[in-house]
């Protein structure tokens, strides 16, 4: 401990020894009679009348240095040199040179020149979580104030560089001639804001006076008389600046401007609006919510009132559109026995086609909307009971037809084996007998877009309850044959039926609705038998193809469905001219009910099928591989048909062929499908009960076929050990459309491409910046091909034939171009086409997307700062597509 500076000397430790000292306070030495306050002792007889000197420091000061510590009683100072450090409470100061002034209770810190003369070991001032790195610093222990020169600190994503900084206390700094930016290069930033004076509260805010924006060290006219920049890591409320543009039909506009509400730690709210100079407007309300380990979700509500042209003009039109999206998911660990989920997308059928603020290219190409809200509950026990309550919605945006079930109730009891042994496995026909109970109740509504949520929508609702009890068993026959048998009993309850009669006067069928409970019961029986046959040919381990294995799975089935004539009645259509021509029409009062009418036709049929898989073992090209490589030559190629025992003609159904042919293992499979018919056609191109070969044709008549494949590959496939992401097609494209971008990429309101995987601005910084020239140009390409052929009535027509593609090329680590398009080979025209360009400007991002032709012809240009803190500093210019009623 150094408590008295009586002797001035330089203390140099031996080489390699680190000197460390600790003191509780630095004392003034103006009076040698002042005792050391740390060694005053209490006299047990009487108390000393001299008052001890007040303790000037409230905490312990510790200091260390690698090179030397020099005490100077004449100057009343201590010098610490090389890797010097002082700790005072939660304040830590490190520097190359630290001077403690005992007279003023101050400390000075500087850097020192290294062996090359460069200024090194700059001071680092740390208090709690705040760190400042200046060129030099002056700190007073009494007031805990500091003067900092050329300070550098990072707060909330901002890099703040101040020429002179005055530390008022541990939470307030006043700075002069300050530059702050989000650029990674703090010494030569792409841009920065320059302020003459600022008030800096770490972790909370920066308040400035006059501030100007500099880009590449060039001052711009962009400036403010004052500025406020929040630094908190927590969500805060604030304004969202709109983007400006112009359309031919609605004039100039402001889009996506509004306010963000940080409601709580569990939910937020975003309110956005659009306004057009012809009077059109739009509103968007978005909210996200989450409760960790319980649930999370988001709600989006959009409304637009659109005007075309101007009032009084002949082409003036007005319409309103809306769209509601709701997504809710529950954590699987929150409640294992019950679960609630929602996925809702409903609204006006024309919303995505007519909306003037939709950057998502996939939505307007989609012709259907669907929603589902469900709650399920499991009651544990023996047997187990499952209950599921759902509400479903399906909407065709072309026909504007809407089908809803509000709600659907499903309940089931797990399988019960009444004859199973108490212990051991179930064996044989009897012990495997089992049955279930299933219940399904629905309230089904069919309506149109114009009647959605009106009283007329609920007027024709269909309600019903269906009970089913399936009974099944399975067993082995002759050791190798697997046999399964099942029978199903079904009872249907409905609450209105339809009686039909013929009106002789108006010559029309009259349908009367009968309200009340009614029911009918049906049953059926089926059985199937199958086995697996293996064929193996070995060619020897020294051959390139070592073995070929053929796996066949033949199966035969029988289905029996009786006729339920008891549920059918007749009405007579009379002929006034010739009564012999009177016609009797059979009908069921259950036609038009929820589950339809029971079958009136007796059916008894045999089904035949066989599936084939051919695999080969080949010698691996890798000489270090121990095992041969398995490849698939033919994958699940199946042949199936059915024979109707109860039919009087055309008993054999068309033969169906299905399968896939691997072209590139695990990369490209060509899916093929075809139908063959043995029956001939008459002169009216209708099937007749005559074999096609007897009619002068071939054994089989080729009636339909389909060929399709999808293929994704990239530059990684041609690198050693490289491979593309095989699971990409299974990834969720959060912008809608297709995961392979064949419909193009959408952008959000901040101009970011929604496909994050190929966004050059979100890639990891793995590129070696020291490379002068990067000869590798990453690229990726995705293809989809389909062709459908139809010859059911001798038309021999290719009904659809198209190829679509999407790809991206990184011309440099910071330049990316891409496009999505396709060609309809049948109609000889290009499908929806999008070209896109992206540029990484370090601290900025720039995107440009262009739809060159079609009714959606438009373009969108965006440039803005990457950092979310300054996301409102942007320029967004777009040309909206013209819309026609």
GROMACS .gro file of N, CA, C and O in nm, residues 330 335-341 373-379 385-390 410:
model
   88
  330UNK      N    1  -4.996  -2.217  -3.147
  330UNK     CA    2  -4.976  -2.245  -3.005
  330UNK      C    3  -4.852  -2.329  -2.986
  330UNK      O    4  -4.824  -2.420  -3.066
  335UNK      N    5  -4.986  -2.682  -2.379
  335UNK     CA    6  -5.090  -2.771  -2.328
  335UNK      C    7  -5.096  -2.891  -2.420
  335UNK      O    8  -5.158  -2.885  -2.527
  336UNK      N    9  -5.032  -3.003  -2.386
  336UNK     CA   10  -5.027  -3.117  -2.478
  336UNK      C   11  -5.163  -3.175  -2.511
  336UNK      O   12  -5.179  -3.238  -2.616
  337UNK      N   13  -5.263  -3.156  -2.426
  337UNK     CA   14  -5.394  -3.219  -2.448
  337UNK      C   15  -5.490  -3.132  -2.526
  337UNK      O   16  -5.594  -3.180  -2.570
  338UNK      N   17  -5.462  -3.004  -2.545
  338UNK     CA   18  -5.550  -2.917  -2.622
  338UNK      C   19  -5.466  -2.823  -2.706
  338UNK      O   20  -5.354  -2.787  -2.669
  339UNK      N   21  -5.523  -2.781  -2.819
  339UNK     CA   22  -5.448  -2.697  -2.911
  339UNK      C   23  -5.545  -2.608  -2.988
  339UNK      O   24  -5.650  -2.653  -3.033
  340UNK      N   25  -5.505  -2.481  -3.004
  340UNK     CA   26  -5.582  -2.386  -3.082
  340UNK      C   27  -5.492  -2.326  -3.189
  340UNK      O   28  -5.378  -2.286  -3.161
  341UNK      N   29  -5.540  -2.317  -3.311
  341UNK     CA   30  -5.462  -2.261  -3.421
  341UNK      C   31  -5.556  -2.191  -3.517
  341UNK      O   32  -5.676  -2.222  -3.524
  373UNK      N   33  -5.984  -2.217  -3.871
  373UNK     CA   34  -5.968  -2.191  -3.728
  373UNK      C   35  -6.011  -2.317  -3.655
  373UNK      O   36  -6.123  -2.367  -3.677
  374UNK      N   37  -5.924  -2.372  -3.572
  374UNK     CA   38  -5.955  -2.502  -3.511
  374UNK      C   39  -5.913  -2.506  -3.364
  374UNK      O   40  -5.817  -2.440  -3.324
  375UNK      N   41  -5.989  -2.586  -3.289
  375UNK     CA   42  -5.955  -2.616  -3.150
  375UNK      C   43  -5.972  -2.765  -3.130
  375UNK      O   44  -6.074  -2.824  -3.169
  376UNK      N   45  -5.871  -2.828  -3.074
  376UNK     CA   46  -5.877  -2.973  -3.051
  376UNK      C   47  -5.849  -3.003  -2.904
  376UNK      O   48  -5.770  -2.932  -2.839
  377UNK      N   49  -5.911  -3.107  -2.856
  377UNK     CA   50  -5.896  -3.148  -2.717
  377UNK      C   51  -5.891  -3.300  -2.712
  377UNK      O   52  -5.969  -3.369  -2.777
  378UNK      N   53  -5.796  -3.352  -2.635
  378UNK     CA   54  -5.779  -3.496  -2.618
  378UNK      C   55  -5.808  -3.533  -2.474
  378UNK      O   56  -5.751  -3.474  -2.381
  379UNK      N   57  -5.897  -3.629  -2.455
  379UNK     CA   58  -5.930  -3.679  -2.323
  379UNK      C   59  -5.861  -3.814  -2.306
  379UNK      O   60  -5.897  -3.913  -2.371
  385UNK      N   61  -6.046  -4.029  -2.622
  385UNK     CA   62  -6.147  -3.953  -2.696
  385UNK      C   63  -6.084  -3.824  -2.748
  385UNK      O   64  -6.021  -3.750  -2.671
  386UNK      N   65  -6.101  -3.798  -2.878
  386UNK     CA   66  -6.051  -3.677  -2.941
  386UNK      C   67  -6.168  -3.594  -2.992
  386UNK      O   68  -6.258  -3.648  -3.058
  387UNK      N   69  -6.165  -3.464  -2.963
  387UNK     CA   70  -6.269  -3.372  -3.008
  387UNK      C   71  -6.201  -3.258  -3.082
  387UNK      O   72  -6.102  -3.202  -3.035
  388UNK      N   73  -6.257  -3.223  -3.199
  388UNK     CA   74  -6.199  -3.117  -3.281
  388UNK      C   75  -6.311  -3.028  -3.332
  388UNK      O   76  -6.409  -3.076  -3.391
  389UNK      N   77  -6.298  -2.897  -3.308
  389UNK     CA   78  -6.398  -2.800  -3.352
  389UNK      C   79  -6.328  -2.704  -3.448
  389UNK      O   80  -6.230  -2.638  -3.411
  390UNK      N   81  -6.378  -2.694  -3.572
  390UNK     CA   82  -6.312  -2.611  -3.674
  390UNK      C   83  -6.415  -2.526  -3.747
  390UNK      O   84  -6.534  -2.559  -3.754
  410UNK      N   85  -6.597  -3.260  -3.491
  410UNK     CA   86  -6.554  -3.397  -3.512
  410UNK      C   87  -6.513  -3.458  -3.378
  410UNK      O   88  -6.442  -3.393  -3.298
   0.00000   0.00000   0.00000
